[in-house]
Amino acid sequence: MKVLVATEKAFAPVAVNQIRTVTEAAGFELVMLENYKDVSELLSAVADVDALIVRSDLVTSEVIEKAKELKIVVRAGAGYDNIDLPACTAHNVVAMNTPGQNANAVAELAFALMLYQARGGFVGKSGTELRRKSIGIHAFGNVGKHVAEIAKGFGMDIYTFDPFVMEKDIKKYGVKVCNTTDELYSKCQYISLHMPANDKTKKSIGYQLLRKMPKDAVLINTARKEIIDEEGLLKIFEERPDFHYLADVAPDCAALFEEKYKGRFLFTSKKMGAQTEEANMYACLAAARQIVDYFKTGNEKYKVNK
Ligand code: 3PG
């Protein structure tokens, strides 16, 4: 079996070693395509591989079609909005993710962004503290739960809205449950977004919700830029000079922020949420093990396509 790791943004070397150890122990061949610059490199690298490990790399129908031998693609991470699932299904390719493996790293970045904002960008002026401030965790999945644990340490007042998680499972974390997004956004000065990007969530965070946030509102997005309705975001920025937005990767309208709203935003230049050695190691190890297990036993536990 030939396993390709194709990462436009490379994993830490210690994490690649994990994949090598697991695949070689199974008698598989490992090939690497790291830091590639053009999709043509990916298209030729997939030609003869049986398994593929990616990060946010786009696995389009073209990639799937070129990968004639491909049986499984694993997104080493949580969000699989970068994988064309119908194309995988049409070509009998199993698609999987590795949920939870990089969740703590993403949660820690959410706090790095919050602290950066609370301390006014570290330029010498007095800022504010997170203690006793309200935080709304929008979606209580793996990352949301880590955010709650960290927020507890900071002494924050914690709320969440997630219709897919039982109230008792939220309360275990000492988090208050909101029954609507309106309630969450009205109560919380800090909102941290943790939902996937799909047909239901894309552009779902817009003006009507954001306008509910209290004074000195801070919106933190370590999820996906696509869940933001950028027109609505720009409208609230125009209306409310007290509104702030910090995100892991820039919105499409980043140039406008640069031009008009200096000091009220921060955008990472590359997606940084999962960029820790630990997150890379956990996600890599899970991806490699899932591939070996799939070929040896047929285990499809983390399959995400139908
Ligand atoms: C994820 O969905 O797991 C995160 O967004 C991490 O993405 P990355 O592996 O491309 O950094």
Short mmCIF file of N, CA, C and O in Angstrom, two decimals, residues 108-235:
data_model
loop_
_atom_site.label_atom_id
_atom_site.label_comp_id
_atom_site.label_asym_id
_atom_site.label_seq_id
_atom_site.Cartn_x
_atom_site.Cartn_y
_atom_site.Cartn_z
N GLU A 108 -6.73 27.01 22.46
CA GLU A 108 -5.69 27.90 23.00
C GLU A 108 -5.51 29.13 22.11
O GLU A 108 -5.29 30.24 22.59
N LEU A 109 -5.60 28.92 20.80
CA LEU A 109 -5.46 30.08 19.90
C LEU A 109 -6.62 31.07 20.13
O LEU A 109 -6.41 32.29 20.10
N ALA A 110 -7.82 30.56 20.37
CA ALA A 110 -8.96 31.45 20.64
C ALA A 110 -8.62 32.37 21.82
O ALA A 110 -8.89 33.57 21.79
N PHE A 111 -7.96 31.81 22.84
CA PHE A 111 -7.59 32.64 24.00
C PHE A 111 -6.43 33.58 23.69
O PHE A 111 -6.38 34.69 24.22
N ALA A 112 -5.52 33.14 22.84
CA ALA A 112 -4.44 34.04 22.43
C ALA A 112 -5.05 35.29 21.77
O ALA A 112 -4.65 36.42 22.04
N LEU A 113 -6.04 35.07 20.92
CA LEU A 113 -6.69 36.19 20.23
C LEU A 113 -7.46 37.06 21.22
O LEU A 113 -7.42 38.29 21.16
N MET A 114 -8.15 36.41 22.17
CA MET A 114 -8.92 37.18 23.17
C MET A 114 -7.99 38.05 24.00
O MET A 114 -8.27 39.22 24.27
N LEU A 115 -6.86 37.48 24.43
CA LEU A 115 -5.93 38.23 25.27
C LEU A 115 -5.30 39.38 24.49
O LEU A 115 -5.11 40.47 25.01
N TYR A 116 -4.99 39.11 23.23
CA TYR A 116 -4.41 40.15 22.38
C TYR A 116 -5.36 41.35 22.34
O TYR A 116 -4.96 42.50 22.50
N GLN A 117 -6.66 41.05 22.17
CA GLN A 117 -7.65 42.12 22.09
C GLN A 117 -7.82 42.81 23.45
O GLN A 117 -7.84 44.03 23.54
N ALA A 118 -7.95 41.98 24.51
CA ALA A 118 -8.20 42.54 25.84
C ALA A 118 -7.06 43.46 26.26
O ALA A 118 -7.28 44.47 26.93
N ARG A 119 -5.83 43.14 25.84
CA ARG A 119 -4.67 43.97 26.20
C ARG A 119 -4.32 45.00 25.12
O ARG A 119 -3.20 45.52 25.08
N GLY A 120 -5.30 45.26 24.27
CA GLY A 120 -5.15 46.37 23.32
C GLY A 120 -4.01 46.19 22.35
O GLY A 120 -3.41 47.19 21.90
N GLY A 121 -3.69 44.93 22.01
CA GLY A 121 -2.65 44.70 21.00
C GLY A 121 -1.23 44.83 21.53
O GLY A 121 -0.28 44.93 20.76
N PHE A 122 -1.07 44.86 22.86
CA PHE A 122 0.27 44.88 23.50
C PHE A 122 1.11 46.10 23.06
O PHE A 122 2.29 45.95 22.76
N VAL A 123 0.46 47.25 23.02
CA VAL A 123 1.23 48.44 22.58
C VAL A 123 1.56 49.40 23.73
O VAL A 123 2.03 50.51 23.51
N GLY A 124 1.29 48.94 24.97
CA GLY A 124 1.68 49.79 26.11
C GLY A 124 0.53 50.46 26.83
O GLY A 124 0.71 50.98 27.93
N LYS A 125 -0.67 50.46 26.22
CA LYS A 125 -1.82 51.10 26.89
C LYS A 125 -2.43 50.11 27.89
O LYS A 125 -2.28 48.90 27.74
N SER A 126 -3.20 50.64 28.89
CA SER A 126 -3.91 49.73 29.79
C SER A 126 -5.03 49.04 29.04
O SER A 126 -5.80 49.70 28.32
N GLY A 127 -5.12 47.74 29.26
CA GLY A 127 -6.20 46.98 28.62
C GLY A 127 -7.23 46.56 29.64
O GLY A 127 -7.48 47.28 30.61
N THR A 128 -7.82 45.41 29.42
CA THR A 128 -8.80 44.86 30.36
C THR A 128 -8.44 43.39 30.60
O THR A 128 -7.57 42.84 29.92
N GLU A 129 -9.12 42.78 31.59
CA GLU A 129 -8.87 41.38 31.91
C GLU A 129 -10.03 40.51 31.44
O GLU A 129 -11.13 41.00 31.23
N LEU A 130 -9.77 39.22 31.33
CA LEU A 130 -10.84 38.30 30.92
C LEU A 130 -11.69 37.86 32.12
O LEU A 130 -12.85 37.49 31.96
N ARG A 131 -11.10 37.90 33.29
CA ARG A 131 -11.81 37.48 34.51
C ARG A 131 -13.12 38.24 34.66
O ARG A 131 -13.18 39.45 34.51
N ARG A 132 -14.18 37.47 34.95
CA ARG A 132 -15.54 37.99 35.17
C ARG A 132 -16.20 38.55 33.90
O ARG A 132 -17.29 39.10 33.95
N LYS A 133 -15.57 38.40 32.77
CA LYS A 133 -16.22 38.81 31.52
C LYS A 133 -17.04 37.61 31.01
O LYS A 133 -16.76 36.46 31.35
N SER A 134 -18.03 37.90 30.19
CA SER A 134 -18.89 36.82 29.68
C SER A 134 -18.37 36.32 28.34
O SER A 134 -17.95 37.10 27.48
N ILE A 135 -18.37 34.99 28.20
CA ILE A 135 -17.97 34.39 26.93
C ILE A 135 -19.08 33.46 26.45
O ILE A 135 -19.61 32.65 27.22
N GLY A 136 -19.42 33.59 25.18
CA GLY A 136 -20.43 32.73 24.56
C GLY A 136 -19.74 31.79 23.59
O GLY A 136 -19.06 32.23 22.66
N ILE A 137 -19.87 30.50 23.85
CA ILE A 137 -19.23 29.50 22.98
C ILE A 137 -20.29 29.03 22.00
O ILE A 137 -21.24 28.34 22.39
N HIS A 138 -20.14 29.45 20.75
CA HIS A 138 -21.17 29.10 19.76
C HIS A 138 -20.79 27.77 19.13
O HIS A 138 -19.95 27.71 18.26
N ALA A 139 -21.44 26.73 19.62
CA ALA A 139 -21.26 25.31 19.26
C ALA A 139 -20.33 24.64 20.26
O ALA A 139 -19.19 25.09 20.48
N PHE A 140 -20.86 23.58 20.87
CA PHE A 140 -20.17 22.94 21.99
C PHE A 140 -19.64 21.56 21.61
O PHE A 140 -19.93 20.55 22.22
N GLY A 141 -18.83 21.54 20.55
CA GLY A 141 -18.17 20.29 20.14
C GLY A 141 -16.84 20.16 20.84
O GLY A 141 -16.64 20.69 21.94
N ASN A 142 -15.90 19.47 20.19
CA ASN A 142 -14.60 19.21 20.82
C ASN A 142 -13.85 20.50 21.17
O ASN A 142 -13.30 20.63 22.26
N VAL A 143 -13.84 21.45 20.23
CA VAL A 143 -13.11 22.70 20.51
C VAL A 143 -13.86 23.51 21.55
O VAL A 143 -13.27 24.03 22.51
N GLY A 144 -15.18 23.60 21.39
CA GLY A 144 -16.00 24.36 22.34
C GLY A 144 -15.78 23.88 23.77
O GLY A 144 -15.69 24.70 24.71
N LYS A 145 -15.67 22.58 23.95
CA LYS A 145 -15.48 22.03 25.31
C LYS A 145 -14.11 22.46 25.88
O LYS A 145 -14.00 22.80 27.05
N HIS A 146 -13.09 22.43 25.03
CA HIS A 146 -11.77 22.90 25.50
C HIS A 146 -11.81 24.39 25.84
O HIS A 146 -11.20 24.82 26.82
N VAL A 147 -12.52 25.15 25.04
CA VAL A 147 -12.64 26.59 25.32
C VAL A 147 -13.30 26.78 26.69
O VAL A 147 -12.87 27.61 27.50
N ALA A 148 -14.33 25.99 26.97
CA ALA A 148 -15.02 26.10 28.26
C ALA A 148 -14.06 25.81 29.42
O ALA A 148 -14.04 26.54 30.42
N GLU A 149 -13.26 24.76 29.27
CA GLU A 149 -12.32 24.40 30.35
C GLU A 149 -11.32 25.54 30.61
O GLU A 149 -11.01 25.86 31.74
N ILE A 150 -10.83 26.12 29.52
CA ILE A 150 -9.83 27.19 29.68
C ILE A 150 -10.50 28.44 30.25
O ILE A 150 -9.95 29.11 31.13
N ALA A 151 -11.72 28.73 29.77
CA ALA A 151 -12.45 29.92 30.23
C ALA A 151 -12.70 29.83 31.74
O ALA A 151 -12.67 30.83 32.45
N LYS A 152 -12.94 28.61 32.21
CA LYS A 152 -13.15 28.40 33.65
C LYS A 152 -11.89 28.85 34.40
O LYS A 152 -11.97 29.54 35.41
N GLY A 153 -10.73 28.46 33.91
CA GLY A 153 -9.46 28.86 34.54
C GLY A 153 -9.29 30.37 34.57
O GLY A 153 -8.70 30.91 35.51
N PHE A 154 -9.79 31.03 33.57
CA PHE A 154 -9.69 32.50 33.51
C PHE A 154 -10.75 33.19 34.38
O PHE A 154 -10.75 34.40 34.49
N GLY A 155 -11.68 32.40 34.94
CA GLY A 155 -12.73 32.98 35.79
C GLY A 155 -13.80 33.70 34.99
O GLY A 155 -14.38 34.68 35.45
N MET A 156 -14.05 33.23 33.77
CA MET A 156 -15.06 33.89 32.93
C MET A 156 -16.45 33.32 33.22
O MET A 156 -16.60 32.23 33.78
N ASP A 157 -17.46 34.07 32.84
CA ASP A 157 -18.85 33.66 32.97
C ASP A 157 -19.22 33.00 31.63
O ASP A 157 -19.22 33.68 30.59
N ILE A 158 -19.48 31.70 31.64
CA ILE A 158 -19.50 30.94 30.37
C ILE A 158 -20.90 30.51 29.95
O ILE A 158 -21.63 29.87 30.73
N TYR A 159 -21.23 30.78 28.70
CA TYR A 159 -22.52 30.40 28.11
C TYR A 159 -22.26 29.64 26.82
O TYR A 159 -21.21 29.80 26.19
N THR A 160 -23.25 28.84 26.42
CA THR A 160 -23.14 28.22 25.10
C THR A 160 -24.52 28.05 24.47
O THR A 160 -25.54 28.07 25.16
N PHE A 161 -24.50 27.92 23.16
CA PHE A 161 -25.70 27.52 22.42
C PHE A 161 -25.28 26.38 21.49
O PHE A 161 -24.36 26.55 20.68
N ASP A 162 -25.92 25.23 21.64
CA ASP A 162 -25.68 24.12 20.72
C ASP A 162 -26.87 23.16 20.78
O ASP A 162 -26.98 22.36 21.73
N PRO A 163 -27.76 23.23 19.81
CA PRO A 163 -28.96 22.38 19.86
C PRO A 163 -28.67 20.89 19.70
O PRO A 163 -29.56 20.08 19.93
N PHE A 164 -27.42 20.55 19.32
CA PHE A 164 -27.09 19.13 19.13
C PHE A 164 -26.49 18.48 20.38
O PHE A 164 -26.17 17.30 20.37
N VAL A 165 -26.27 19.26 21.42
CA VAL A 165 -25.66 18.69 22.63
C VAL A 165 -26.68 18.78 23.78
O VAL A 165 -27.31 19.82 23.97
N MET A 166 -26.83 17.68 24.51
CA MET A 166 -27.81 17.63 25.60
C MET A 166 -27.41 18.60 26.71
O MET A 166 -26.22 18.72 27.04
N GLU A 167 -28.45 19.20 27.31
CA GLU A 167 -28.22 20.18 28.37
C GLU A 167 -27.36 19.62 29.51
O GLU A 167 -26.44 20.28 30.01
N LYS A 168 -27.62 18.37 29.87
CA LYS A 168 -26.86 17.79 31.00
C LYS A 168 -25.36 17.65 30.64
O LYS A 168 -24.50 17.79 31.49
N ASP A 169 -25.07 17.43 29.36
CA ASP A 169 -23.67 17.30 28.95
C ASP A 169 -22.96 18.65 28.91
O ASP A 169 -21.73 18.72 28.96
N ILE A 170 -23.74 19.70 28.78
CA ILE A 170 -23.15 21.05 28.82
C ILE A 170 -22.93 21.46 30.27
O ILE A 170 -21.87 21.97 30.64
N LYS A 171 -23.93 21.18 31.10
CA LYS A 171 -23.88 21.64 32.50
C LYS A 171 -22.72 20.99 33.26
O LYS A 171 -22.17 21.60 34.19
N LYS A 172 -22.35 19.78 32.84
CA LYS A 172 -21.19 19.10 33.46
C LYS A 172 -19.95 19.98 33.44
O LYS A 172 -19.05 19.85 34.24
N TYR A 173 -19.86 20.83 32.41
CA TYR A 173 -18.68 21.70 32.24
C TYR A 173 -18.83 23.02 33.01
O TYR A 173 -17.99 23.89 32.89
N GLY A 174 -19.94 23.15 33.75
CA GLY A 174 -20.15 24.40 34.47
C GLY A 174 -20.51 25.54 33.54
O GLY A 174 -20.21 26.71 33.81
N VAL A 175 -21.13 25.18 32.41
CA VAL A 175 -21.46 26.19 31.39
C VAL A 175 -22.98 26.39 31.37
O VAL A 175 -23.74 25.43 31.48
N LYS A 176 -23.41 27.65 31.23
CA LYS A 176 -24.85 27.94 31.19
C LYS A 176 -25.38 27.76 29.77
O LYS A 176 -24.70 28.16 28.81
N VAL A 177 -26.57 27.21 29.67
CA VAL A 177 -27.15 26.91 28.36
C VAL A 177 -28.05 28.05 27.90
O VAL A 177 -28.92 28.51 28.64
N CYS A 178 -27.85 28.50 26.68
CA CYS A 178 -28.78 29.46 26.07
C CYS A 178 -29.66 28.69 25.09
O CYS A 178 -29.19 27.76 24.42
N ASN A 179 -30.91 29.09 25.01
CA ASN A 179 -31.83 28.36 24.12
C ASN A 179 -31.89 28.92 22.72
O ASN A 179 -32.42 28.28 21.82
N THR A 180 -31.36 30.10 22.54
CA THR A 180 -31.33 30.70 21.19
C THR A 180 -29.99 31.39 20.97
O THR A 180 -29.31 31.76 21.94
N THR A 181 -29.68 31.61 19.72
CA THR A 181 -28.45 32.36 19.43
C THR A 181 -28.63 33.81 19.88
O THR A 181 -27.67 34.42 20.38
N ASP A 182 -29.83 34.34 19.75
CA ASP A 182 -30.08 35.72 20.19
C ASP A 182 -29.72 35.89 21.66
O ASP A 182 -29.09 36.88 22.06
N GLU A 183 -30.13 34.90 22.46
CA GLU A 183 -29.85 34.96 23.90
C GLU A 183 -28.33 34.94 24.13
O GLU A 183 -27.80 35.73 24.91
N LEU A 184 -27.64 34.05 23.42
CA LEU A 184 -26.18 33.92 23.58
C LEU A 184 -25.48 35.23 23.23
O LEU A 184 -24.65 35.74 23.99
N TYR A 185 -25.83 35.78 22.08
CA TYR A 185 -25.14 36.98 21.61
C TYR A 185 -25.49 38.20 22.47
O TYR A 185 -24.67 39.09 22.65
N SER A 186 -26.72 38.23 23.03
CA SER A 186 -27.09 39.37 23.87
C SER A 186 -26.34 39.36 25.19
O SER A 186 -26.06 40.40 25.77
N LYS A 187 -26.02 38.15 25.66
CA LYS A 187 -25.43 38.04 27.00
C LYS A 187 -23.92 38.21 27.01
O LYS A 187 -23.34 38.48 28.06
N CYS A 188 -23.26 37.97 25.86
CA CYS A 188 -21.80 37.78 25.93
C CYS A 188 -20.98 38.85 25.22
O CYS A 188 -21.18 39.13 24.03
N GLN A 189 -20.02 39.39 25.97
CA GLN A 189 -19.10 40.37 25.38
C GLN A 189 -18.14 39.69 24.41
O GLN A 189 -17.80 40.25 23.37
N TYR A 190 -17.73 38.46 24.76
CA TYR A 190 -16.87 37.66 23.88
C TYR A 190 -17.70 36.54 23.29
O TYR A 190 -18.40 35.83 24.04
N ILE A 191 -17.63 36.37 21.97
CA ILE A 191 -18.26 35.21 21.34
C ILE A 191 -17.15 34.45 20.61
O ILE A 191 -16.38 35.05 19.85
N SER A 192 -17.06 33.14 20.85
CA SER A 192 -16.07 32.33 20.16
C SER A 192 -16.80 31.28 19.32
O SER A 192 -17.62 30.52 19.84
N LEU A 193 -16.50 31.26 18.02
CA LEU A 193 -17.24 30.42 17.07
C LEU A 193 -16.57 29.06 16.89
O LEU A 193 -15.36 28.99 16.63
N HIS A 194 -17.38 28.00 16.98
CA HIS A 194 -16.80 26.66 16.87
C HIS A 194 -17.67 25.67 16.11
O HIS A 194 -17.72 24.49 16.45
N MET A 195 -18.35 26.17 15.09
CA MET A 195 -19.17 25.25 14.29
C MET A 195 -18.47 24.95 12.96
O MET A 195 -17.61 25.72 12.52
N PRO A 196 -18.83 23.82 12.33
CA PRO A 196 -18.22 23.52 11.03
C PRO A 196 -18.82 24.41 9.94
O PRO A 196 -19.85 25.06 10.16
N ALA A 197 -18.17 24.44 8.78
CA ALA A 197 -18.74 25.17 7.63
C ALA A 197 -19.54 24.17 6.80
O ALA A 197 -18.97 23.22 6.26
N ASN A 198 -20.84 24.36 6.75
CA ASN A 198 -21.68 23.51 5.89
C ASN A 198 -22.83 24.36 5.36
O ASN A 198 -22.90 25.57 5.64
N ASP A 199 -23.75 23.73 4.62
CA ASP A 199 -24.82 24.51 4.00
C ASP A 199 -25.65 25.28 5.02
O ASP A 199 -26.17 26.35 4.73
N LYS A 200 -25.76 24.73 6.21
CA LYS A 200 -26.59 25.40 7.24
C LYS A 200 -25.85 26.55 7.93
O LYS A 200 -26.46 27.51 8.38
N THR A 201 -24.53 26.43 8.06
CA THR A 201 -23.80 27.43 8.86
C THR A 201 -23.14 28.53 8.03
O THR A 201 -22.83 29.59 8.56
N LYS A 202 -22.95 28.28 6.74
CA LYS A 202 -22.26 29.30 5.92
C LYS A 202 -23.05 30.61 5.95
O LYS A 202 -24.27 30.59 5.78
N LYS A 203 -22.34 31.71 6.17
CA LYS A 203 -22.93 33.06 6.25
C LYS A 203 -23.99 33.18 7.34
O LYS A 203 -24.87 34.05 7.27
N SER A 204 -23.95 32.31 8.34
CA SER A 204 -25.01 32.35 9.36
C SER A 204 -24.75 33.39 10.46
O SER A 204 -25.64 33.73 11.22
N ILE A 205 -23.52 33.91 10.53
CA ILE A 205 -23.21 34.91 11.56
C ILE A 205 -23.17 36.28 10.88
O ILE A 205 -22.21 36.61 10.18
N GLY A 206 -24.26 37.01 11.08
CA GLY A 206 -24.37 38.28 10.36
C GLY A 206 -24.88 39.40 11.25
O GLY A 206 -24.90 39.28 12.49
N TYR A 207 -25.30 40.45 10.61
CA TYR A 207 -25.67 41.70 11.29
C TYR A 207 -26.70 41.51 12.41
O TYR A 207 -26.52 42.02 13.51
N GLN A 208 -27.78 40.74 12.11
CA GLN A 208 -28.86 40.61 13.10
C GLN A 208 -28.39 40.01 14.41
O GLN A 208 -28.88 40.38 15.48
N LEU A 209 -27.46 39.09 14.33
CA LEU A 209 -26.92 38.49 15.56
C LEU A 209 -25.89 39.40 16.21
O LEU A 209 -25.92 39.65 17.41
N LEU A 210 -24.98 39.90 15.40
CA LEU A 210 -23.85 40.67 15.94
C LEU A 210 -24.32 41.96 16.63
O LEU A 210 -23.72 42.39 17.62
N ARG A 211 -25.39 42.53 16.11
CA ARG A 211 -25.89 43.78 16.71
C ARG A 211 -26.40 43.56 18.14
O ARG A 211 -26.54 44.50 18.90
N LYS A 212 -26.66 42.31 18.50
CA LYS A 212 -27.17 42.00 19.85
C LYS A 212 -26.04 42.05 20.89
O LYS A 212 -26.29 42.13 22.08
N MET A 213 -24.80 41.97 20.43
CA MET A 213 -23.70 41.85 21.41
C MET A 213 -23.53 43.14 22.22
O MET A 213 -23.73 44.23 21.72
N PRO A 214 -23.18 42.97 23.52
CA PRO A 214 -23.02 44.15 24.38
C PRO A 214 -21.82 45.01 23.98
O PRO A 214 -21.05 44.66 23.09
N LYS A 215 -21.68 46.09 24.71
CA LYS A 215 -20.60 47.07 24.45
C LYS A 215 -19.22 46.38 24.49
O LYS A 215 -19.01 45.44 25.24
N ASP A 216 -18.32 46.88 23.68
CA ASP A 216 -16.94 46.35 23.57
C ASP A 216 -16.94 44.89 23.14
O ASP A 216 -16.17 44.06 23.65
N ALA A 217 -17.81 44.61 22.19
CA ALA A 217 -17.97 43.24 21.69
C ALA A 217 -16.70 42.74 20.99
O ALA A 217 -16.04 43.50 20.27
N VAL A 218 -16.40 41.45 21.24
CA VAL A 218 -15.24 40.82 20.58
C VAL A 218 -15.71 39.50 19.98
O VAL A 218 -16.14 38.60 20.69
N LEU A 219 -15.62 39.41 18.67
CA LEU A 219 -15.99 38.18 17.97
C LEU A 219 -14.70 37.45 17.60
O LEU A 219 -13.82 38.02 16.95
N ILE A 220 -14.59 36.19 18.05
CA ILE A 220 -13.39 35.39 17.79
C ILE A 220 -13.78 34.26 16.86
O ILE A 220 -14.70 33.48 17.16
N ASN A 221 -13.07 34.14 15.74
CA ASN A 221 -13.40 33.08 14.78
C ASN A 221 -12.18 32.22 14.50
O ASN A 221 -11.30 32.59 13.72
N THR A 222 -12.14 31.05 15.15
CA THR A 222 -11.08 30.09 14.83
C THR A 222 -11.69 28.91 14.08
O THR A 222 -11.10 27.83 13.99
N ALA A 223 -12.91 29.13 13.54
CA ALA A 223 -13.60 28.05 12.81
C ALA A 223 -13.31 28.20 11.31
O ALA A 223 -12.24 27.79 10.85
N ARG A 224 -14.24 28.79 10.58
CA ARG A 224 -14.05 28.97 9.13
C ARG A 224 -14.53 30.35 8.73
O ARG A 224 -15.57 30.81 9.22
N LYS A 225 -13.84 30.99 7.79
CA LYS A 225 -14.27 32.34 7.38
C LYS A 225 -15.65 32.29 6.72
O LYS A 225 -16.42 33.24 6.77
N GLU A 226 -15.98 31.16 6.11
CA GLU A 226 -17.24 31.05 5.36
C GLU A 226 -18.49 31.16 6.24
O GLU A 226 -19.58 31.41 5.73
N ILE A 227 -18.37 30.96 7.55
CA ILE A 227 -19.57 31.03 8.39
C ILE A 227 -20.00 32.48 8.66
O ILE A 227 -21.08 32.73 9.17
N ILE A 228 -19.13 33.43 8.31
CA ILE A 228 -19.43 34.84 8.54
C ILE A 228 -20.10 35.45 7.30
O ILE A 228 -19.66 35.24 6.17
N ASP A 229 -21.17 36.20 7.55
CA ASP A 229 -21.77 37.01 6.49
C ASP A 229 -20.98 38.32 6.49
O ASP A 229 -21.18 39.19 7.35
N GLU A 230 -20.05 38.44 5.57
CA GLU A 230 -19.10 39.56 5.62
C GLU A 230 -19.77 40.92 5.43
O GLU A 230 -19.32 41.92 6.00
N GLU A 231 -20.85 40.95 4.67
CA GLU A 231 -21.58 42.22 4.51
C GLU A 231 -22.11 42.69 5.86
O GLU A 231 -22.02 43.87 6.21
N GLY A 232 -22.69 41.74 6.60
CA GLY A 232 -23.23 42.05 7.93
C GLY A 232 -22.13 42.47 8.89
O GLY A 232 -22.31 43.39 9.70
N LEU A 233 -20.99 41.82 8.79
CA LEU A 233 -19.86 42.15 9.66
C LEU A 233 -19.38 43.58 9.38
O LEU A 233 -19.14 44.37 10.30
N LEU A 234 -19.29 43.92 8.10
CA LEU A 234 -18.85 45.27 7.74
C LEU A 234 -19.87 46.32 8.21
O LEU A 234 -19.49 47.40 8.67
N LYS A 235 -21.14 45.95 8.13
CA LYS A 235 -22.18 46.89 8.57
C LYS A 235 -22.05 47.17 10.07
O LYS A 235 -22.10 48.32 10.51
#
